[in-house]
Coordinates of C-alpha atoms and ligand atoms in Angstrom, one line a residue:
M1080 CA -0.3 0.2 0.0
K1081 CA 2.8 2.4 1.5
L1082 CA 4.8 1.1 -2.1
L1083 CA 1.8 2.4 -4.4
K1084 CA 1.3 5.2 -3.2
W1085 CA 4.9 6.4 -3.6
L1086 CA 4.2 5.5 -6.6
L1087 CA 1.3 7.7 -7.2
V1088 CA 3.5 10.6 -5.6
S1089 CA 6.0 10.1 -8.3
F1090 CA 4.0 10.1 -10.8
L1091 CA 2.0 13.0 -10.2
C1092 CA 5.3 14.6 -9.2
L1093 CA 6.6 13.8 -12.9
I1094 CA 3.5 14.6 -14.6
T1095 CA 3.3 18.0 -12.9
I1096 CA 7.0 18.6 -13.9
V1097 CA 6.3 17.8 -17.9
L1098 CA 3.1 19.9 -17.3
F1099 CA 5.2 22.9 -15.9
K1100 CA 8.1 22.4 -18.7
T1101 CA 5.3 22.5 -21.5
L1102 CA 3.4 25.3 -20.3
S1103 CA 6.8 27.3 -20.1
F1104 CA 8.2 26.6 -23.2
T1105 CA 7.2 29.8 -24.9
R1106 CA 9.1 32.1 -27.3
E1107 CA 10.6 35.1 -25.9
E1108 CA 8.4 37.3 -27.7
I1109 CA 10.6 40.0 -30.3
S1110 CA 10.0 43.3 -31.0
L1111 CA 10.8 44.2 -34.5
L1112 CA 12.9 47.3 -35.3
P1113 CA 12.9 49.6 -38.1
L1114 CA 15.4 49.2 -41.1
L1115 CA 18.0 51.1 -40.3
D1116 CA 18.5 51.9 -44.1
D1117 CA 15.0 51.3 -46.2
S1118 CA 16.1 53.7 -49.2
P1119 CA 14.7 52.7 -52.2
I1120 CA 16.4 50.0 -54.7
N1121 CA 15.2 50.2 -57.8
K1122 CA 13.4 46.5 -58.5
G1123 CA 13.3 46.8 -62.2
V1124 CA 17.4 47.5 -62.7
V1125 CA 18.6 45.1 -60.4
S1126 CA 15.8 42.3 -61.5
E1127 CA 17.3 42.9 -65.1
R1128 CA 21.4 43.0 -63.7
L1129 CA 20.3 39.4 -62.2
S1130 CA 19.0 38.2 -65.2
Q1131 CA 21.9 38.9 -67.0
A1132 CA 23.9 37.4 -64.5
I1133 CA 22.3 34.2 -64.9
Q1134 CA 22.8 34.3 -68.7
H1135 CA 26.5 33.9 -68.1
R1136 CA 27.2 30.1 -68.0
T1137 CA 29.6 30.0 -65.2
I1138 CA 29.0 26.5 -65.2
S1139 CA 31.6 23.9 -62.8
Y1140 CA 31.5 20.6 -65.0
A1141 CA 32.7 17.4 -63.0
K1142 CA 35.0 16.8 -66.5
A1143 CA 37.9 19.6 -66.7
S1144 CA 38.2 19.2 -70.7
D1145 CA 34.5 20.4 -70.4
R1146 CA 35.5 23.8 -68.2
N1147 CA 35.2 27.0 -69.8
P1148 CA 38.1 29.7 -68.0
E1149 CA 36.9 32.2 -70.9
V1150 CA 33.2 33.2 -69.7
F1151 CA 34.2 33.3 -65.9
L1152 CA 36.3 36.2 -67.4
E1153 CA 33.4 37.8 -69.5
F1154 CA 31.9 37.2 -65.6
H1155 CA 34.2 39.4 -64.2
H1156 CA 34.1 42.2 -67.1
F1157 CA 30.0 42.3 -67.0
L1158 CA 30.4 42.4 -62.5
A1159 CA 32.8 45.9 -63.3
T1160 CA 30.7 47.6 -66.0
S1161 CA 27.6 46.8 -64.2
F1162 CA 28.6 48.3 -60.7
P1163 CA 31.3 51.1 -61.3
L1164 CA 30.8 53.0 -58.1
L1165 CA 32.1 49.7 -56.7
H1166 CA 34.6 49.0 -58.9
E1167 CA 35.8 52.6 -58.2
K1168 CA 36.2 52.5 -53.9
L1169 CA 37.2 48.9 -53.6
S1170 CA 40.6 46.8 -54.2
L1171 CA 39.9 44.1 -56.2
K1172 CA 42.4 40.9 -55.9
K1173 CA 42.5 37.9 -58.3
I1174 CA 43.4 34.7 -56.6
N1175 CA 44.3 31.9 -58.9
K1176 CA 42.6 34.1 -62.0
L1177 CA 39.6 33.1 -61.9
S1178 CA 38.1 34.0 -57.8
L1179 CA 37.6 37.7 -57.0
L1180 CA 38.2 39.1 -53.6
Y1181 CA 37.2 42.6 -53.5
K1182 CA 38.4 45.3 -50.0
W1183 CA 36.4 47.8 -49.1
Q1184 CA 38.8 49.5 -46.8
G1185 CA 36.8 51.1 -43.4
S1186 CA 37.8 54.0 -41.7
D1187 CA 39.0 52.5 -38.2
D1188 CA 41.7 49.9 -38.7
S1189 CA 41.2 49.2 -35.0
L1190 CA 38.2 47.2 -35.8
K1191 CA 38.1 43.6 -36.8
P1192 CA 37.4 43.3 -40.5
I1193 CA 34.0 40.9 -41.8
L1194 CA 34.6 38.8 -44.8
L1195 CA 30.9 38.2 -46.9
M1196 CA 31.0 35.4 -49.3
S1197 CA 29.4 34.0 -52.1
H1198 CA 29.9 31.7 -55.0
Q1199 CA 30.5 32.6 -59.3
D1200 CA 29.8 29.1 -60.3
V1201 CA 26.7 27.0 -60.8
V1202 CA 25.9 23.9 -61.7
P1203 CA 25.2 22.2 -64.8
V1204 CA 21.8 21.6 -66.3
D1205 CA 21.7 17.6 -67.8
D1206 CA 20.9 17.4 -71.3
E1207 CA 18.0 15.5 -70.2
T1208 CA 16.0 17.5 -67.6
K1209 CA 16.7 20.9 -70.6
S1210 CA 13.3 20.5 -72.3
L1211 CA 11.7 20.4 -69.0
W1212 CA 12.8 23.9 -67.9
T1213 CA 9.6 26.4 -67.9
H1214 CA 11.8 29.2 -69.3
P1215 CA 15.5 28.3 -70.4
A1216 CA 17.7 27.1 -68.1
F1217 CA 20.2 30.5 -69.0
A1218 CA 17.8 32.9 -70.9
G1219 CA 17.5 34.8 -67.4
E1220 CA 13.7 35.5 -68.4
I1221 CA 11.8 37.4 -65.7
S1222 CA 8.1 36.3 -65.8
N1223 CA 5.2 37.3 -63.7
D1224 CA 8.2 39.0 -61.1
I1225 CA 9.9 35.6 -60.9
I1226 CA 13.4 35.5 -62.0
W1227 CA 14.4 32.1 -63.6
G1228 CA 17.3 29.9 -64.5
R1229 CA 20.4 28.3 -63.4
G1230 CA 22.3 30.0 -60.3
A1231 CA 19.0 32.2 -59.4
I1232 CA 19.5 30.4 -55.4
D1233 CA 22.8 28.9 -56.1
I1234 CA 24.0 31.3 -56.0
K1235 CA 24.3 34.5 -58.8
S1236 CA 21.8 36.0 -56.4
G1237 CA 24.5 35.9 -53.8
V1238 CA 27.1 37.8 -55.3
M1239 CA 24.6 40.6 -57.2
G1240 CA 22.8 40.9 -54.3
L1241 CA 26.3 42.1 -52.1
M1242 CA 27.3 44.2 -55.1
E1243 CA 24.1 45.6 -55.3
A1244 CA 24.2 46.3 -51.5
I1245 CA 27.7 47.8 -51.5
E1246 CA 26.8 50.1 -55.2
N1247 CA 23.4 51.1 -53.6
L1248 CA 25.6 52.1 -49.9
I1249 CA 28.3 54.0 -52.2
A1250 CA 25.5 55.7 -54.0
Q1251 CA 24.4 56.8 -51.0
G1252 CA 27.6 58.2 -49.8
H1253 CA 28.8 55.7 -46.9
Q1254 CA 32.0 54.8 -45.6
P1255 CA 32.1 51.8 -43.3
K1256 CA 34.5 52.3 -40.4
R1257 CA 34.8 48.4 -40.5
S1258 CA 36.9 47.2 -43.6
I1259 CA 34.7 44.9 -45.7
Y1260 CA 36.0 41.7 -48.1
L1261 CA 34.0 40.1 -50.1
A1262 CA 35.1 37.0 -51.8
F1263 CA 33.1 35.1 -54.6
G1264 CA 35.3 31.4 -55.4
H1265 CA 35.3 30.0 -58.8
D1266 CA 34.9 26.6 -58.1
E1267 CA 32.4 25.5 -55.2
E1268 CA 30.7 23.3 -56.6
L1269 CA 33.6 20.9 -57.0
G1270 CA 34.7 21.5 -53.6
G1271 CA 36.2 25.2 -53.6
E1272 CA 40.2 23.3 -53.8
Q1273 CA 41.3 26.3 -56.6
G1274 CA 39.4 29.1 -55.5
A1275 CA 37.3 29.4 -51.8
K1276 CA 41.1 27.1 -50.4
K1277 CA 43.1 30.1 -52.4
I1278 CA 41.6 32.7 -51.0
A1279 CA 41.8 31.7 -47.3
D1280 CA 45.6 30.4 -48.3
Y1281 CA 46.1 34.6 -49.0
L1282 CA 44.1 35.7 -46.5
K1283 CA 45.9 33.9 -43.5
K1284 CA 49.3 34.9 -45.0
Q1285 CA 47.9 38.9 -44.6
E1286 CA 47.6 37.5 -41.2
L1287 CA 44.2 38.7 -41.0
T1288 CA 41.3 37.5 -38.7
F1289 CA 37.6 38.6 -39.2
E1290 CA 35.1 39.6 -36.6
L1291 CA 32.3 37.8 -38.9
I1292 CA 32.4 35.7 -42.1
L1293 CA 29.2 34.7 -43.5
D1294 CA 28.5 32.1 -46.7
E1295 CA 25.5 30.2 -47.9
G1296 CA 24.7 26.9 -46.7
G1297 CA 20.8 28.6 -44.7
S1298 CA 18.3 30.2 -45.2
I1299 CA 14.6 30.6 -44.5
V1300 CA 12.1 27.5 -44.6
S1301 CA 8.7 27.3 -44.2
D1302 CA 5.3 25.5 -44.8
G1303 CA 6.3 22.2 -43.3
V1304 CA 10.2 22.5 -44.9
I1305 CA 10.2 21.1 -40.8
P1306 CA 7.2 18.7 -40.4
G1307 CA 5.2 20.4 -37.9
V1308 CA 6.1 24.1 -37.8
N1309 CA 4.4 26.3 -40.0
S1310 CA 6.3 29.7 -39.2
P1311 CA 9.1 30.7 -41.3
I1312 CA 12.1 29.6 -39.8
A1313 CA 15.9 31.3 -40.5
L1314 CA 18.4 28.5 -40.3
I1315 CA 21.8 29.7 -39.0
G1316 CA 24.6 26.8 -40.0
I1317 CA 27.2 27.3 -37.5
A1318 CA 29.2 24.3 -38.2
E1319 CA 29.1 21.6 -41.2
K1320 CA 29.4 17.8 -41.6
G1321 CA 32.9 16.7 -43.1
Y1322 CA 33.5 14.3 -45.4
V1323 CA 35.3 10.9 -46.7
S1324 CA 35.0 7.9 -48.5
L1325 CA 36.9 4.7 -47.9
K1326 CA 37.7 1.5 -50.1
L1327 CA 37.6 -1.5 -48.8
T1328 CA 39.2 -4.4 -50.5
A1329 CA 39.7 -8.1 -49.8
S1330 CA 41.8 -10.6 -52.0
G1331 CA 40.7 -14.4 -52.9
A1332 CA 42.2 -17.0 -54.7
G1333 CA 40.6 -16.4 -58.0
G1334 CA 39.7 -19.6 -60.5
H1335 CA 36.9 -20.8 -62.1
S1336 CA 33.5 -20.4 -59.8
S1337 CA 32.6 -24.2 -60.4
M1338 CA 34.0 -24.9 -56.9
P1339 CA 34.2 -21.7 -55.0
P1340 CA 35.0 -21.6 -51.3
K1341 CA 32.3 -20.8 -48.4
H1342 CA 33.3 -16.9 -48.8
T1343 CA 34.4 -15.4 -52.0
A1344 CA 36.4 -12.0 -51.2
L1345 CA 32.9 -10.5 -52.6
G1346 CA 31.2 -12.6 -50.4
E1347 CA 33.4 -10.9 -47.4
I1348 CA 33.0 -7.2 -48.4
S1349 CA 29.2 -7.8 -48.8
Q1350 CA 29.4 -8.9 -45.2
A1351 CA 31.0 -5.8 -44.5
I1352 CA 28.7 -4.2 -45.9
V1353 CA 26.0 -5.4 -44.1
N1354 CA 27.5 -5.4 -40.8
L1355 CA 28.5 -1.8 -41.5
E1356 CA 24.2 -1.1 -42.1
N1357 CA 22.8 -2.5 -39.4
N1358 CA 25.7 -0.8 -37.4
P1359 CA 25.4 3.0 -37.7
F1360 CA 27.1 5.5 -36.3
P1361 CA 25.6 6.7 -32.2
A1362 CA 23.6 9.7 -32.6
N1363 CA 24.6 13.2 -31.4
L1364 CA 21.5 15.1 -30.5
T1365 CA 23.6 18.8 -29.6
Y1366 CA 22.7 19.9 -32.8
S1367 CA 19.4 18.6 -32.6
K1368 CA 18.6 19.8 -29.3
Q1369 CA 19.5 23.1 -29.7
L1370 CA 17.3 23.6 -32.7
F1371 CA 14.3 21.8 -30.4
K1372 CA 14.7 24.5 -28.5
N1373 CA 14.3 27.3 -30.8
I1374 CA 11.1 25.8 -32.8
G1375 CA 9.6 23.4 -30.5
P1376 CA 7.3 26.3 -29.2
A1377 CA 5.9 26.9 -32.4
M1378 CA 4.6 23.1 -32.6
G1379 CA 1.3 21.2 -31.8
T1380 CA 1.2 20.5 -28.1
L1381 CA 2.1 16.9 -28.3
K1382 CA 5.4 17.4 -29.9
K1383 CA 5.9 21.1 -28.0
A1384 CA 5.7 18.4 -24.6
V1385 CA 8.2 16.0 -26.3
F1386 CA 10.5 18.7 -27.3
A1387 CA 10.4 20.5 -23.6
N1388 CA 11.3 17.5 -22.0
M1389 CA 14.0 16.5 -23.4
W1390 CA 15.4 15.1 -20.0
L1391 CA 12.7 12.6 -20.3
T1392 CA 12.0 12.1 -24.3
E1393 CA 15.5 12.0 -25.2
P1394 CA 16.0 8.0 -26.1
L1395 CA 12.3 8.6 -27.9
V1396 CA 13.4 11.8 -29.7
E1397 CA 16.3 9.9 -30.9
N1398 CA 14.2 7.1 -32.1
I1399 CA 12.0 9.4 -34.0
L1400 CA 14.7 11.3 -35.6
S1401 CA 16.7 7.7 -36.6
A1402 CA 13.5 6.4 -38.1
S1403 CA 13.9 9.2 -41.4
R1404 CA 16.6 9.3 -43.5
N1405 CA 16.2 13.0 -43.6
T1406 CA 16.3 13.5 -39.3
S1407 CA 19.0 10.8 -39.4
A1408 CA 21.5 12.8 -41.2
S1409 CA 21.5 15.6 -39.0
I1410 CA 21.8 13.4 -35.6
R1411 CA 25.0 11.2 -37.1
T1412 CA 27.9 10.3 -39.0
T1413 CA 26.2 8.9 -42.0
T1414 CA 26.8 5.3 -43.9
A1415 CA 26.6 5.5 -47.7
V1416 CA 27.4 2.8 -49.7
T1417 CA 27.6 3.8 -53.0
M1418 CA 30.2 1.4 -55.2
A1419 CA 31.1 -2.2 -55.1
K1420 CA 33.1 -4.4 -57.7
G1421 CA 34.3 -8.1 -58.4
S1422 CA 35.1 -10.3 -61.0
S1423 CA 34.6 -9.4 -64.4
K1424 CA 32.7 -12.4 -65.5
D1425 CA 29.9 -14.2 -64.4
N1426 CA 31.8 -17.7 -63.5
I1427 CA 35.0 -16.3 -62.4
L1428 CA 35.3 -16.0 -59.0
P1429 CA 36.9 -12.6 -58.0
T1430 CA 40.8 -12.0 -57.2
E1431 CA 40.3 -9.1 -55.3
A1432 CA 36.7 -7.1 -54.3
S1433 CA 35.7 -3.6 -53.2
A1434 CA 33.7 -1.1 -52.3
I1435 CA 33.1 2.4 -51.7
I1436 CA 31.6 4.3 -48.8
N1437 CA 31.2 7.7 -48.8
F1438 CA 30.4 9.0 -45.7
R1439 CA 29.5 12.5 -44.1
I1440 CA 31.2 13.0 -40.8
M1441 CA 29.8 14.9 -37.3
P1442 CA 31.4 17.4 -36.0
E1443 CA 33.5 16.1 -33.3
E1444 CA 34.6 13.3 -35.2
T1445 CA 37.5 12.7 -37.5
I1446 CA 38.2 11.3 -40.8
D1447 CA 40.6 9.3 -38.1
S1448 CA 38.0 8.5 -35.8
V1449 CA 35.1 6.8 -38.4
T1450 CA 38.2 4.7 -40.1
R1451 CA 38.8 3.3 -36.4
Y1452 CA 34.9 2.8 -35.9
V1453 CA 34.7 0.8 -39.6
T1454 CA 38.2 -1.3 -38.8
N1455 CA 36.4 -2.1 -35.5
I1456 CA 33.0 -2.9 -37.5
V1457 CA 34.2 -4.9 -39.9
D1458 CA 36.0 -6.4 -37.4
N1459 CA 38.3 -8.5 -40.5
P1460 CA 41.7 -8.7 -40.9
K1461 CA 41.2 -9.9 -44.5
I1462 CA 39.6 -6.3 -45.5
K1463 CA 41.8 -3.8 -45.6
I1464 CA 40.3 0.0 -45.4
E1465 CA 41.6 2.9 -46.9
K1466 CA 40.8 6.3 -47.1
L1467 CA 39.9 6.7 -51.3
A1468 CA 41.9 9.5 -53.1
D1469 CA 43.3 13.0 -50.9
F1470 CA 39.4 14.1 -51.5
G1471 CA 37.8 13.9 -47.7
N1472 CA 38.2 16.9 -45.1
N1473 CA 37.2 17.0 -41.4
P1474 CA 33.8 18.5 -40.3
S1475 CA 34.3 22.5 -40.0
A1476 CA 34.7 23.9 -36.2
V1477 CA 31.3 24.6 -34.8
S1478 CA 30.8 28.7 -34.4
N1479 CA 29.3 30.1 -31.1
S1480 CA 25.6 30.9 -31.8
N1481 CA 25.5 33.6 -28.8
S1482 CA 28.3 35.8 -30.2
D1483 CA 28.1 39.8 -30.6
S1484 CA 27.6 38.7 -34.3
F1485 CA 25.2 36.0 -34.3
Q1486 CA 22.9 38.3 -32.1
R1487 CA 23.2 40.9 -34.8
L1488 CA 22.9 39.0 -37.9
E1489 CA 19.7 37.6 -36.1
Q1490 CA 18.5 41.1 -35.6
T1491 CA 19.3 42.0 -39.4
I1492 CA 17.1 39.5 -40.3
H1493 CA 13.9 40.0 -38.1
R1494 CA 14.6 43.7 -39.3
V1495 CA 14.2 42.7 -43.1
A1496 CA 11.9 39.9 -42.4
Q1497 CA 9.6 42.3 -40.1
D1498 CA 7.5 39.2 -39.4
K1499 CA 6.8 38.5 -35.6
D1500 CA 6.3 34.5 -36.1
M1501 CA 9.7 34.1 -37.8
I1502 CA 12.2 31.8 -35.8
V1503 CA 16.0 32.4 -35.9
T1504 CA 18.1 29.7 -35.3
P1505 CA 21.2 27.6 -35.6
Y1506 CA 21.7 24.7 -37.4
L1507 CA 24.3 22.1 -38.7
V1508 CA 24.9 21.9 -42.3
M1509 CA 24.3 18.5 -44.2
G1510 CA 26.1 19.6 -47.0
G1511 CA 29.4 21.6 -48.3
T1512 CA 29.8 25.0 -48.5
D1513 CA 33.3 27.2 -49.5
A1514 CA 32.8 28.4 -45.8
K1515 CA 35.1 25.1 -44.7
H1516 CA 38.1 25.9 -46.3
Y1517 CA 38.3 29.7 -43.9
T1518 CA 38.5 27.6 -40.8
N1519 CA 40.7 29.8 -37.8
L1520 CA 39.9 32.7 -40.0
S1521 CA 37.2 33.3 -37.4
D1522 CA 35.5 32.2 -34.4
S1523 CA 32.5 33.5 -36.1
I1524 CA 31.8 31.9 -38.9
Y1525 CA 27.7 31.3 -40.3
R1526 CA 26.2 29.9 -43.2
F1527 CA 22.8 32.2 -44.5
T1528 CA 21.0 33.4 -47.3
F1529 CA 18.4 35.5 -47.6
S1530 CA 16.4 33.4 -49.7
R1531 CA 12.6 31.8 -49.0
F1532 CA 12.1 28.0 -49.5
R1533 CA 9.1 26.1 -49.8
P1534 CA 9.0 22.2 -49.7
E1535 CA 8.3 22.6 -53.5
S1536 CA 11.4 25.3 -53.8
L1537 CA 13.7 22.8 -52.2
I1538 CA 14.4 20.4 -55.7
Q1539 CA 14.6 23.6 -57.3
M1540 CA 18.2 23.8 -56.1
H1541 CA 20.7 22.1 -58.4
G1542 CA 16.8 21.0 -59.8
I1543 CA 15.0 21.9 -62.8
N1544 CA 13.3 25.5 -62.7
E1545 CA 15.4 27.2 -60.3
Q1546 CA 14.1 30.5 -59.7
I1547 CA 13.9 33.4 -57.9
S1548 CA 10.7 36.0 -56.7
V1549 CA 11.8 39.4 -57.3
A1550 CA 10.6 39.9 -54.2
D1551 CA 12.5 37.7 -51.9
Y1552 CA 15.8 39.3 -54.4
M1553 CA 15.0 42.5 -53.3
D1554 CA 15.0 41.2 -49.7
T1555 CA 18.3 39.6 -50.5
I1556 CA 19.6 43.1 -51.2
K1557 CA 18.5 45.2 -48.1
F1558 CA 19.7 41.7 -46.3
Y1559 CA 23.1 42.4 -47.0
R1560 CA 22.8 46.4 -46.7
E1561 CA 21.2 45.8 -43.2
L1562 CA 24.1 43.4 -42.4
I1563 CA 26.9 45.5 -43.8
L1564 CA 25.2 48.9 -41.5
I1565 CA 24.8 46.7 -38.4
M1566 CA 28.3 45.0 -38.1
D1567 CA 30.0 48.9 -38.4
Ligands
ZN2938 ZN1 26.4 26.8 -53.3

């Protein structure tokens, strides 16, 4: 009887705590401050210039022989003629011939500079998908207040938006106190080794460090891109995952397949693959917890109760997030078996079999720790495990989401959006950006562009019918202009 009473009291206590946590899981009311600069931007002129930028086919082809450096030089010429004030006031250094590094000298050298990034190149449009575009991919057509074409969101709108903002500020007579650098790589879509990496090397040589580095990699999502939340969410990337592919190789005696051993070399490799798929990397909920702390209050009551009580529900949340491949990728190093090879003929036993597995590495882990984990799970001395080629990078450092720069970035987003429902939150970027090359140049490296994504627009990135609305593009320009003023 005493035990029953005790259990009942404990249960009631638990319910009270859960209820209390759920009810107090609310958002701070945000006060919407006006823009520091709300002077007009000529919608027609800036849209037309973005349309022209899209028509420059600065394509990063996978095959080197397909690439054309000429188009980048023509694009540079186009920028110089489109933004005369900027090219008069700012100094320009071309890095590795095709990447651009601008500097707007500030009046106060005691202030650390900021670096705003974007990239000139775009991904190709496959021949098979060309006919599926409503407007041709490189025509830059503007129709019903939408600018169409490859690079509209990824990311000519970033290069052009930054330049428009600065041209506009110069025209108004603005002179920054803090120096501003603009860095536009030319091979982001190929990993940035020839562009951003070389720019970063140059900046390191100058012994520069930055108050803020801002690249692409986060944006505003709405309408259920994150299920259960209808408020728009500005996702600011504070870190990005690393990348490595490992090659697993097993040797066999070979010979005729009429008298096979119990396990061929390919069989050994297959077992290793099964083991790896069945033993995913352990979950790390650090970044998800941060995200849910911010978006949880905008969810329905049940989900709100779950996320308000992570002290109790963490195993449940881990299970839910692990169940879908999108969310699973946000909490662990992912394992993707992508290629495999056996013998060259159906009746020949393989003398060698191999598989290639691609891993996207969580912060706090490294290529070495991933290799160790894989070696342990494969647990087969007959299988050689090695890194594929020279390619691969450790995850980026994690930038602080409580820094002064983060707060200024958040404030800029609110001032431009003017939306009380807008949630701003740090998050982990799943893909790779040029920002990974800038580690050590700043403690505050963030990834965000002021573009809006709904579920249907997400697939346009690197896909067909890439487009940006004129309204969103205007906000992109306003965002950069406001950020420059707020950082000053
Ligand atoms: Zn991009």
